[in-house]
Coordinates of C-alpha atoms in Angstrom, one line a residue:
Chain A
X1 CA 82.3 117.9 43.2
X2 CA 79.4 120.0 41.7
X3 CA 78.4 117.6 39.9
X4 CA 77.2 115.6 42.5
X5 CA 75.5 118.6 44.2
X6 CA 73.4 119.0 40.9
X7 CA 69.4 119.0 41.8
X8 CA 67.4 119.8 38.3
X9 CA 64.5 121.9 38.4
X10 CA 61.2 120.5 39.7
X11 CA 59.5 118.0 37.0
X12 CA 62.1 118.3 34.7
X13 CA 64.1 115.2 33.6
X14 CA 67.8 114.7 34.6
X15 CA 70.0 115.0 31.5
X16 CA 72.0 112.0 30.4
X17 CA 75.4 112.7 30.9
X18 CA 74.7 114.0 34.7
X19 CA 73.2 110.4 35.3
X20 CA 75.0 109.3 38.3
X21 CA 75.9 105.9 36.3
X22 CA 77.2 108.0 33.6
X23 CA 79.6 109.9 35.5
X24 CA 82.6 107.8 36.1
X25 CA 83.9 107.3 32.0
X26 CA 83.5 111.5 31.5
X27 CA 86.6 113.7 31.8
X28 CA 86.4 116.5 34.1
X29 CA 86.6 119.0 31.4
X30 CA 83.7 117.1 30.1
X31 CA 81.6 117.5 33.3
X32 CA 82.1 121.0 33.6
X33 CA 81.0 121.7 30.2
X34 CA 78.2 119.9 30.9
X35 CA 77.0 121.7 33.9
X36 CA 77.4 124.4 32.2
X37 CA 75.4 123.7 29.2
X38 CA 72.9 122.5 32.0
X39 CA 72.7 125.6 33.8
X40 CA 72.0 127.8 30.4
X41 CA 69.4 125.3 29.3
X42 CA 67.7 125.8 33.1
X43 CA 68.1 129.7 32.5
X44 CA 66.1 129.4 29.5
X45 CA 63.7 127.1 30.8
X46 CA 63.0 129.1 33.9
X47 CA 62.4 132.2 31.4
X48 CA 59.7 129.9 29.6
X49 CA 57.9 128.9 32.7
X50 CA 57.8 132.5 34.2
X51 CA 56.2 133.7 30.9
X52 CA 53.6 130.5 30.3
X53 CA 52.4 130.5 33.9
X54 CA 52.2 134.1 33.9
X55 CA 48.6 134.9 34.6
X56 CA 48.5 138.9 33.2
X57 CA 50.4 137.0 29.8
X58 CA 47.6 138.2 27.1
X59 CA 49.7 136.9 23.9
X60 CA 52.0 134.5 22.4
X61 CA 55.2 134.2 24.3
X62 CA 58.0 135.4 21.4
X63 CA 60.5 132.7 20.4
X64 CA 63.7 134.5 19.4
X65 CA 65.0 131.8 17.0
X66 CA 61.8 132.0 15.0
X67 CA 62.2 135.9 15.0
X68 CA 65.7 135.3 13.8
X69 CA 64.9 132.9 11.4
X70 CA 61.5 135.1 9.6
X71 CA 64.3 137.8 9.7
X72 CA 66.9 135.8 7.6
X73 CA 63.7 134.8 5.5
X74 CA 62.9 138.1 4.7
X75 CA 65.8 140.3 4.3
X76 CA 68.2 138.3 1.9
X77 CA 69.3 141.1 -0.1
X78 CA 71.6 143.2 2.0
X79 CA 73.6 140.0 2.2
X80 CA 73.6 139.2 -1.4
X81 CA 77.1 139.0 -3.5
X82 CA 77.4 138.4 -7.4
X83 CA 79.3 135.3 -7.8
X84 CA 79.5 132.8 -10.1
X85 CA 76.4 130.9 -8.9
X86 CA 74.4 134.1 -8.6
X87 CA 74.9 135.3 -11.5
X88 CA 74.7 132.3 -13.6
X89 CA 70.9 132.0 -11.5
X90 CA 70.2 135.1 -12.1
X91 CA 71.3 135.5 -15.6
X92 CA 69.0 131.9 -16.4
X93 CA 66.0 132.7 -14.8
X94 CA 65.5 136.1 -15.5
X95 CA 67.5 137.7 -18.5
X96 CA 67.6 134.9 -20.7
X97 CA 64.1 133.7 -20.4
X98 CA 62.8 137.4 -21.8
X99 CA 65.3 137.1 -24.7
X100 CA 64.0 133.8 -25.5
X101 CA 60.2 134.7 -25.1
X102 CA 60.9 138.0 -27.2
X103 CA 62.6 135.7 -29.8
X104 CA 59.5 133.1 -29.9
X105 CA 56.8 135.8 -29.7
X106 CA 58.5 137.9 -32.5
X107 CA 59.1 135.1 -34.9
X108 CA 55.9 133.3 -34.1
X109 CA 53.9 136.6 -34.7
X110 CA 56.0 138.0 -38.0
X111 CA 54.9 134.5 -39.5
X112 CA 51.8 135.2 -38.9
X113 CA 51.9 138.7 -40.2
X114 CA 53.7 137.3 -43.5
X115 CA 50.7 134.8 -44.1
X116 CA 47.9 137.4 -43.4
X117 CA 49.6 139.4 -45.7
X118 CA 49.5 136.8 -48.1
X119 CA 46.3 136.1 -47.7
X120 CA 46.9 132.9 -46.5
X121 CA 46.0 132.9 -42.9
X122 CA 42.7 131.1 -42.3
X123 CA 40.5 131.7 -39.4
X124 CA 38.1 129.2 -39.4
X125 CA 36.5 129.4 -35.9
X126 CA 37.1 132.7 -35.6
X127 CA 34.7 134.2 -32.5
X128 CA 36.0 137.6 -31.4
X129 CA 39.4 138.4 -30.5
Chain B
X1 CA 28.9 163.3 -9.2
X2 CA 28.5 165.7 -6.9
X3 CA 26.2 163.7 -4.8
X4 CA 29.0 161.6 -4.0
X5 CA 31.8 164.0 -3.7
X6 CA 30.2 166.0 -1.5
X7 CA 29.3 163.5 0.8
X8 CA 32.8 162.6 0.6
X9 CA 34.0 165.5 1.6
X10 CA 31.7 166.2 4.5
X11 CA 32.8 162.8 6.0
X12 CA 36.0 165.1 7.1
X13 CA 33.8 167.3 9.3
X14 CA 32.3 164.0 10.5
X15 CA 35.0 162.9 11.9
X16 CA 36.2 165.7 13.5
X17 CA 33.4 166.7 15.5
X18 CA 31.3 163.7 16.0
X19 CA 31.7 162.8 19.9
X20 CA 34.1 159.8 20.4
X21 CA 31.3 156.7 21.2
X22 CA 29.7 157.5 17.6
X23 CA 32.9 157.6 15.3
X24 CA 33.2 154.2 14.2
X25 CA 29.6 153.9 13.5
X26 CA 28.8 157.3 11.8
X27 CA 31.8 156.8 9.7
X28 CA 30.9 153.6 8.6
X29 CA 27.5 154.1 7.9
X30 CA 28.1 157.4 6.1
X31 CA 30.6 155.9 3.9
X32 CA 28.3 153.1 3.4
X33 CA 25.4 155.1 2.3
X34 CA 28.2 157.0 0.1
X35 CA 28.8 153.6 -1.4
X36 CA 24.8 152.7 -2.2
X37 CA 24.6 155.6 -3.9
X38 CA 27.8 155.3 -6.2
X39 CA 25.7 152.3 -7.5
X40 CA 23.8 155.1 -9.3
X41 CA 26.9 155.6 -11.8
X42 CA 25.8 151.8 -13.2
X43 CA 23.4 153.3 -15.2
X44 CA 25.1 154.0 -18.6
X45 CA 22.7 156.0 -20.9
X46 CA 24.6 157.9 -23.3
X47 CA 25.8 156.4 -26.6
X48 CA 29.3 157.3 -26.7
X49 CA 29.5 155.5 -23.3
X50 CA 30.5 158.9 -21.1
X51 CA 27.9 159.6 -18.5
X52 CA 28.4 163.3 -17.3
X53 CA 26.7 166.6 -16.1
X54 CA 30.1 168.5 -16.8
X55 CA 32.8 168.5 -18.8
X56 CA 35.6 167.8 -15.8
X57 CA 34.2 164.7 -14.4
X58 CA 32.3 162.1 -15.8
X59 CA 31.9 158.0 -15.7
X60 CA 32.0 155.8 -18.4
X61 CA 31.5 151.7 -18.0
X62 CA 35.3 151.4 -17.5
X63 CA 35.7 153.8 -14.6
X64 CA 32.5 152.8 -13.3
X65 CA 33.1 149.5 -11.9
X66 CA 36.6 150.9 -10.3
X67 CA 35.0 154.0 -8.7
X68 CA 32.1 151.7 -7.0
X69 CA 35.1 149.6 -5.9
X70 CA 36.8 152.5 -4.5
X71 CA 33.2 153.7 -3.1
X72 CA 32.7 150.5 -1.3
X73 CA 36.1 150.1 0.1
X74 CA 36.3 152.9 2.1
X75 CA 33.3 151.2 4.7
X76 CA 35.3 148.3 4.6
X77 CA 38.7 149.8 5.6
X78 CA 37.1 151.6 8.2
X79 CA 35.5 148.3 9.5
X80 CA 38.6 146.5 9.5
X81 CA 40.6 149.4 11.4
X82 CA 38.6 149.7 13.8
X83 CA 40.1 147.4 16.3
X84 CA 43.7 148.3 15.9
X85 CA 43.4 151.9 16.1
X86 CA 41.2 151.7 19.2
X87 CA 43.8 151.9 21.7
X88 CA 45.2 155.3 20.1
X89 CA 44.4 158.6 21.5
X90 CA 41.1 160.3 19.8
X91 CA 42.4 162.7 17.9
X92 CA 44.7 160.2 16.1
X93 CA 42.0 157.9 15.0
X94 CA 40.1 161.0 13.7
X95 CA 43.3 161.7 11.7
X96 CA 43.3 158.1 10.6
X97 CA 40.0 158.2 9.4
X98 CA 40.9 161.7 7.1
X99 CA 43.5 160.2 5.2
X100 CA 41.8 157.2 4.4
X101 CA 38.7 159.8 3.2
X102 CA 41.3 161.9 1.9
X103 CA 42.6 159.2 0.0
X104 CA 39.0 158.1 -1.3
X105 CA 38.3 161.7 -2.7
X106 CA 41.5 161.8 -4.4
X107 CA 40.7 158.6 -6.0
X108 CA 37.4 159.7 -6.9
X109 CA 38.3 162.5 -8.6
X110 CA 41.2 160.2 -10.5
X111 CA 38.8 157.7 -11.7
X112 CA 36.1 160.6 -13.0
X113 CA 38.7 162.9 -14.5
X114 CA 38.1 163.5 -18.0
X115 CA 41.2 165.1 -18.6
X116 CA 44.7 163.4 -18.2
X117 CA 46.5 166.0 -16.6
X118 CA 44.2 166.0 -13.9
X119 CA 44.2 162.3 -14.0
X120 CA 47.7 162.8 -13.2
X121 CA 47.4 165.0 -10.3
X122 CA 45.0 162.8 -8.7
X123 CA 47.2 159.7 -9.4
X124 CA 50.1 161.5 -8.0
X125 CA 47.9 162.7 -5.2
X126 CA 46.9 159.3 -3.9
X127 CA 50.6 159.0 -3.0
X128 CA 50.8 161.5 0.2
X129 CA 47.6 159.7 2.3
X130 CA 49.1 156.2 1.5
X131 CA 52.6 157.1 2.3
X132 CA 51.5 158.8 5.6
X133 CA 49.4 155.6 6.8
X134 CA 52.1 153.2 5.6
X135 CA 54.9 155.0 7.7
X136 CA 53.0 156.4 10.6
X137 CA 50.8 153.7 11.3
X138 CA 52.6 150.4 10.3
X139 CA 54.3 148.2 12.5
X140 CA 57.7 147.2 12.0
X141 CA 60.6 149.5 11.5
X142 CA 60.6 148.2 7.7
X143 CA 57.6 150.6 7.2
X144 CA 60.0 153.7 6.6
X145 CA 61.8 151.6 3.9
X146 CA 58.7 150.4 2.7
X147 CA 57.3 154.2 2.4
X148 CA 60.7 155.2 0.5
X149 CA 60.5 152.5 -1.9
X150 CA 56.8 152.9 -2.8
X151 CA 57.1 156.7 -3.3
X152 CA 60.4 156.7 -5.1
X153 CA 59.4 154.1 -7.3
X154 CA 56.1 155.9 -8.3
X155 CA 57.7 159.0 -8.6
X156 CA 60.0 158.0 -11.0
X157 CA 57.7 156.3 -13.1
X158 CA 55.5 159.0 -13.3
X159 CA 57.7 162.0 -14.1
X160 CA 58.3 160.9 -17.6
X161 CA 54.4 160.5 -17.7
X162 CA 54.3 164.3 -16.9
X163 CA 56.6 165.2 -19.8
X164 CA 54.9 162.8 -22.1
X165 CA 51.6 164.4 -21.3
X166 CA 52.5 167.8 -21.5
X167 CA 54.1 167.2 -24.8
X168 CA 50.8 165.8 -25.6
X169 CA 48.8 168.5 -25.1
X170 CA 51.2 170.8 -27.0
X171 CA 50.4 168.4 -30.1
X172 CA 46.7 168.0 -29.6
X173 CA 45.8 171.5 -27.8
X174 CA 43.7 169.2 -25.4
X175 CA 44.0 165.9 -23.1
X176 CA 40.1 165.9 -22.5
X177 CA 39.7 161.9 -22.8
X178 CA 35.9 162.6 -24.1
X179 CA 37.8 163.5 -27.6
X180 CA 41.0 161.5 -27.0
X181 CA 39.1 158.4 -28.7
X182 CA 38.6 160.5 -31.6
X183 CA 42.3 162.0 -32.5
X184 CA 43.7 161.3 -35.8
X185 CA 46.4 158.5 -35.5
X186 CA 49.6 160.5 -35.0
X187 CA 52.8 159.6 -37.3
X188 CA 55.6 158.1 -34.8
X189 CA 59.1 157.9 -36.8
X190 CA 61.9 158.8 -34.5
X191 CA 63.2 157.5 -31.1
X192 CA 62.1 160.2 -29.6
X193 CA 58.3 159.3 -30.2
X194 CA 59.6 155.7 -29.1
X195 CA 61.0 157.5 -25.7
X196 CA 57.6 159.0 -25.6
X197 CA 55.9 156.0 -25.8
X198 CA 57.8 154.6 -23.3
X199 CA 57.3 157.6 -20.9
X200 CA 53.5 157.5 -21.3
X201 CA 53.2 153.9 -20.3
X202 CA 55.8 153.6 -17.6
X203 CA 54.3 155.2 -14.7
X204 CA 51.1 152.7 -15.1
X205 CA 53.7 149.7 -15.4
X206 CA 55.2 151.0 -11.8
X207 CA 52.4 151.4 -10.6
X208 CA 50.4 148.1 -11.6
X209 CA 53.3 146.3 -11.2
X210 CA 55.0 145.0 -14.0
X211 CA 57.4 142.4 -13.1
X212 CA 60.8 143.9 -13.1
X213 CA 59.7 147.2 -11.4
X214 CA 57.5 145.5 -8.5
X215 CA 60.0 145.9 -5.7
X216 CA 58.0 148.2 -3.9
X217 CA 54.8 146.2 -3.7
X218 CA 55.8 143.7 -1.3
X219 CA 57.2 145.9 0.9
X220 CA 54.2 148.7 1.1
X221 CA 51.9 145.7 1.2
X222 CA 53.5 144.3 3.8
X223 CA 54.1 147.2 6.1
X224 CA 51.1 148.6 5.6
X225 CA 48.2 148.5 8.4
X226 CA 45.1 146.9 7.3
X227 CA 43.2 149.9 6.1
X228 CA 46.6 150.8 4.1
X229 CA 47.0 147.1 2.5
X230 CA 43.3 146.9 1.5
X231 CA 43.3 150.2 -0.5
X232 CA 46.5 149.8 -2.2
X233 CA 46.0 146.2 -3.3
X234 CA 42.3 146.9 -4.4
X235 CA 42.3 150.1 -5.8
X236 CA 45.9 151.7 -6.2
X237 CA 47.1 148.9 -8.1
X238 CA 43.9 149.2 -10.6
X239 CA 45.1 153.1 -11.0
X240 CA 47.7 152.0 -13.0
X241 CA 45.6 149.6 -15.3
X242 CA 43.1 152.3 -15.7
X243 CA 45.7 154.9 -17.1
X244 CA 47.1 152.5 -19.1
X245 CA 43.7 151.7 -20.8
X246 CA 42.9 155.0 -21.3
X247 CA 46.3 156.1 -22.7
X248 CA 46.9 153.4 -25.1
X249 CA 43.9 154.8 -27.2
X250 CA 46.6 157.4 -28.5
X251 CA 49.9 155.4 -28.7
X252 CA 48.7 153.0 -31.6
X253 CA 50.4 152.2 -33.7
X254 CA 53.8 152.3 -32.0
X255 CA 52.3 149.4 -29.5
X256 CA 52.4 147.0 -32.0
X257 CA 56.4 146.8 -31.8
X258 CA 57.1 148.1 -28.7
X259 CA 54.9 146.4 -26.4
X260 CA 56.8 143.5 -26.8
X261 CA 59.3 143.4 -24.1
X262 CA 56.7 144.5 -21.8
X263 CA 54.3 141.6 -22.3
X264 CA 57.3 138.9 -22.3
X265 CA 58.1 140.7 -18.9
X266 CA 54.3 140.6 -17.5
X267 CA 53.9 136.8 -18.7
X268 CA 57.5 135.8 -17.1
X269 CA 56.6 137.8 -14.0
X270 CA 53.2 135.9 -13.6
X271 CA 55.4 132.7 -13.4
X272 CA 58.3 134.2 -11.6
X273 CA 55.9 135.8 -8.9
X274 CA 53.9 132.8 -8.2
X275 CA 56.9 130.6 -7.5
X276 CA 58.4 133.2 -5.0
X277 CA 54.5 133.2 -3.6
X278 CA 55.0 129.0 -2.8
X279 CA 58.6 130.0 -1.0
X280 CA 57.0 132.6 1.3
X281 CA 57.1 132.3 4.7
X282 CA 55.1 135.5 5.7
X283 CA 51.4 135.4 4.9
X284 CA 51.1 139.0 4.1
X285 CA 54.1 138.8 1.8
X286 CA 52.5 135.7 -0.1
X287 CA 49.1 138.1 -0.7
X288 CA 51.3 140.9 -2.1
X289 CA 53.3 138.4 -4.4
X290 CA 50.0 136.7 -5.8
X291 CA 48.8 140.7 -6.4
X292 CA 51.7 141.0 -8.5
X293 CA 51.2 137.6 -10.2
X294 CA 47.5 138.6 -11.0
X295 CA 48.2 142.2 -12.1
X296 CA 51.1 140.6 -14.3
X297 CA 47.9 138.9 -16.4
X298 CA 46.0 142.4 -16.4
X299 CA 49.0 144.4 -18.0
X300 CA 49.7 141.0 -20.8
X301 CA 45.6 141.9 -21.7
X302 CA 46.1 145.2 -22.1
X303 CA 48.8 145.3 -24.0
X304 CA 47.5 143.1 -26.4
X305 CA 44.7 145.9 -27.4
X306 CA 42.1 143.5 -28.4
X307 CA 38.3 144.1 -27.1
X308 CA 38.9 140.7 -25.1
X309 CA 42.3 141.7 -23.7
X310 CA 40.5 145.2 -22.0
X311 CA 37.7 143.3 -21.0
X312 CA 39.7 140.5 -19.1
X313 CA 41.6 143.0 -17.7
X314 CA 38.4 145.5 -15.8
X315 CA 37.1 142.0 -14.8
X316 CA 40.1 140.6 -13.4
X317 CA 41.1 144.1 -11.6
X318 CA 37.7 144.4 -9.8
X319 CA 37.4 140.8 -8.9
X320 CA 40.9 140.6 -7.8
X321 CA 40.9 143.7 -6.0
X322 CA 37.4 142.4 -3.7
X323 CA 39.3 138.9 -3.5
X324 CA 42.6 140.2 -2.4
X325 CA 41.3 142.9 0.2
X326 CA 39.2 140.2 1.4
X327 CA 42.5 138.1 2.0
X328 CA 44.6 141.1 3.3
X329 CA 41.7 141.1 5.8
X330 CA 41.9 137.8 6.8
X331 CA 45.6 137.8 7.3
X332 CA 44.7 140.7 9.6
X333 CA 42.4 139.0 11.7
X334 CA 45.3 136.3 12.3
X335 CA 48.0 138.9 12.7
X336 CA 45.8 140.6 15.6
X337 CA 45.4 137.9 17.6
X338 CA 48.9 136.6 17.5
X339 CA 50.9 139.5 16.6
X340 CA 53.2 138.2 14.0
X341 CA 52.7 137.0 10.2
X342 CA 54.8 134.0 10.0
X343 CA 52.8 131.0 8.3
X344 CA 54.3 128.7 10.7
X345 CA 52.9 130.0 13.8
X346 CA 49.2 130.6 12.6
X347 CA 48.6 126.8 11.5
X348 CA 45.6 124.8 12.0
X349 CA 43.1 127.4 12.4
X350 CA 40.4 125.5 11.1
X351 CA 40.0 123.6 14.7
X352 CA 39.9 127.2 16.5
X353 CA 38.2 129.2 14.6
X354 CA 35.9 127.1 12.0
X355 CA 33.8 130.2 11.2
X356 CA 36.7 132.3 9.8
X357 CA 37.6 128.9 8.0
X358 CA 34.7 129.2 5.9
X359 CA 36.1 132.8 4.5
X360 CA 39.3 131.5 4.1
X361 CA 38.0 129.1 1.9
X362 CA 35.8 131.1 -0.1
X363 CA 39.0 133.9 -0.8
X364 CA 41.1 131.1 -1.7
X365 CA 38.9 129.5 -4.1
X366 CA 38.3 132.8 -5.5
X367 CA 41.8 133.9 -5.5
X368 CA 42.8 130.7 -7.6
X369 CA 40.1 131.6 -10.0
X370 CA 37.2 128.7 -9.4
X371 CA 34.8 129.0 -11.7
X372 CA 32.0 130.5 -11.9
X373 CA 33.8 133.6 -10.1
X374 CA 34.4 136.6 -12.1
X375 CA 38.5 136.2 -11.2
X376 CA 38.3 133.2 -13.5
X377 CA 36.1 135.1 -16.1
X378 CA 38.5 138.0 -16.0
X379 CA 41.5 135.5 -16.2
X380 CA 40.2 133.4 -18.9
X381 CA 39.1 136.4 -21.2
X382 CA 43.1 137.5 -20.8
X383 CA 44.4 134.2 -21.9
X384 CA 42.3 133.8 -24.6
X385 CA 43.5 137.2 -25.9
X386 CA 47.3 136.5 -25.5
X387 CA 46.7 133.0 -26.9
X388 CA 45.0 134.9 -30.1
X389 CA 48.2 137.4 -30.0
X390 CA 50.4 134.3 -30.0
X391 CA 49.9 130.7 -29.4
X392 CA 53.1 130.1 -27.4
X393 CA 51.9 132.3 -24.3
X394 CA 49.9 129.3 -23.6
X395 CA 52.3 127.8 -21.7
X396 CA 53.2 130.9 -19.5
X397 CA 49.8 131.7 -18.8
X398 CA 48.9 128.2 -18.4
X399 CA 51.4 127.6 -16.1
X400 CA 50.9 130.7 -14.3
X401 CA 47.0 129.3 -13.9
X402 CA 49.0 126.0 -12.2
X403 CA 51.1 127.6 -10.0
X404 CA 48.3 130.3 -8.8
X405 CA 45.8 127.6 -7.7
X406 CA 49.0 125.8 -6.1
X407 CA 49.8 129.0 -3.9
X408 CA 46.3 129.5 -3.3
X409 CA 45.8 126.3 -2.2
X410 CA 48.9 126.2 -0.2
X411 CA 48.3 129.1 1.9
X412 CA 44.7 127.5 2.7
X413 CA 46.3 124.3 4.0
X414 CA 48.8 126.1 5.7
X415 CA 46.8 128.6 7.9
X416 CA 43.7 126.4 8.6
X417 CA 44.8 122.6 8.5
X418 CA 47.5 120.8 9.8
X419 CA 48.7 120.6 13.2
X420 CA 47.4 123.4 15.5
X421 CA 50.2 124.6 17.8
X422 CA 49.8 124.6 21.5
X423 CA 49.7 128.6 21.8
X424 CA 46.8 129.0 19.1
X425 CA 44.6 127.2 21.9
X426 CA 44.0 130.4 23.7
X427 CA 43.2 132.7 20.7
X428 CA 40.1 135.1 20.9
X429 CA 37.2 134.1 19.0
X430 CA 36.2 135.8 15.9
X431 CA 34.2 139.4 16.3
X432 CA 31.0 139.4 14.3
X433 CA 32.5 142.7 12.7
X434 CA 35.3 140.4 11.1
X435 CA 32.5 138.3 9.6
X436 CA 30.7 141.3 8.3
X437 CA 34.0 142.2 6.8
X438 CA 34.4 139.6 4.8
X439 CA 30.8 139.2 4.0
X440 CA 30.9 142.5 2.5
X441 CA 34.2 141.7 0.3
X442 CA 32.8 138.2 -0.9
X443 CA 29.0 139.1 -1.6
X444 CA 29.8 141.5 -4.5
X445 CA 31.8 139.4 -5.9
X446 CA 29.3 136.2 -5.6
X447 CA 26.6 139.0 -7.0
X448 CA 28.8 139.9 -10.1
X449 CA 28.4 136.3 -11.3
X450 CA 24.8 136.9 -12.1
X451 CA 25.5 140.2 -14.1
X452 CA 28.6 140.3 -15.6
X453 CA 27.5 143.1 -18.0
X454 CA 28.4 145.6 -15.0
X455 CA 32.1 145.0 -15.1
X456 CA 32.7 144.0 -18.8
X457 CA 34.1 147.7 -19.7
X458 CA 32.7 149.1 -23.2
X459 CA 33.6 146.2 -25.0
X460 CA 30.3 144.3 -24.8
X461 CA 31.7 141.0 -26.5

């Protein structure tokens, strides 16, 4: 069968599932699937090797997985959907703090203003402002 | 003033008439000479602060540091663009430099304008060369989106400013900054006065940017070519701060009540954008968000309206301009070699380019506000000023300082230390041009440590 004729690329290791010693407990379906995957992997390796050993190559070998990953990291917003969780998080971290901080600063400064107006605000170490 | 403006304008015939071999050398040296002449502006003689020979263009201790920064940046931009522009046809190179020079010209006019409407016109005029630089010479397809965001955010913010200025002109008769400081405080009672107040400030808050309306900045900074990023980070953001500082003298006493939401947004923005920096995978995006963070501090400092707040704002603007521009240049040296901005791909550079590591180290230390670098002085002034405004702000500004330190160190450690990926070993060594660029960025910062009075503005504390 095909599996018996499989020869791996030079300097590559033979996958464990194509090891002849492992053949006999695999179904035909599994073997076919393994061959297919091995063929795909061999194609990818060949492409990489071609680029790696190309003497005229001047720049990085592009990794499509990395490109997809950075694109996904940078373009989250088009996939944004307002759900309960995202609305809660958004509200908790960007809406609520604004109101909380406004309230804190306003009460603090109003207390200071009242103390100044009553003449009770002390500034013992006032250098400048 | 004319001794700077006319050489700047004459740079345009220079770029178009010089033979190809001498283009970059000549433009760099002419802009460097203009920058050195601009240092003459540092002599402030007059007692009212404004030094001028005519009533239309004048310099004062607030605008002088920003003007010198603008003039200093042009040779640096030309130096930085030399490599990535060189494969293009010569006329396109000439147009690129012409755009930079036009931008410079408008910026000088903006910072030295004495009339608010002229400042407004120049404020808007700077958008056009920047937009062309971003959308034409940017590297990724997202540059169109970035240009759109940049243009429309700023335009939408500044239309209310036009209306507000025209209203002011009708009431006051003149919008000259020379007399603006002496106007009587106006009575503000109605809601429309409050909307007028917001209209005056909105344009500058969008430009700074304030945290909620900052979305244009990461896009524009990331997609712009190096000269665009440099001028955006170093000078264009400071146009907003400068405008705010000029116009707040007219906006009292409304500012005491109405500034609360904006101070709150600015302070919260420091923390939010700082945290976003720690999660970035794109190097330029990290530096862009760090710009938003620092400018949040500047906004908070200006809106407290105290001498220390203003002084801190000016110092931080100048120091941040130089350091942020330096960081963008460093990111560009990485980008030119690997053609991507992913942090994961450009790790462990110290083994390969150790001299560049020195510059990375210095720029990142300056960014995290290491004493005695002026970044720290500015931040400290602003933090003290906001502490005086309300004690509770120290929680936010302190946490913000901590986060700034952590993402600056994160940037340094990610790019320089750690395992070196195998594909990086074959990178080109650093050009002397790149070392010169970094030195010219960081040397003024170090020199400012010895004479900080130059950037204290008119509040000599």
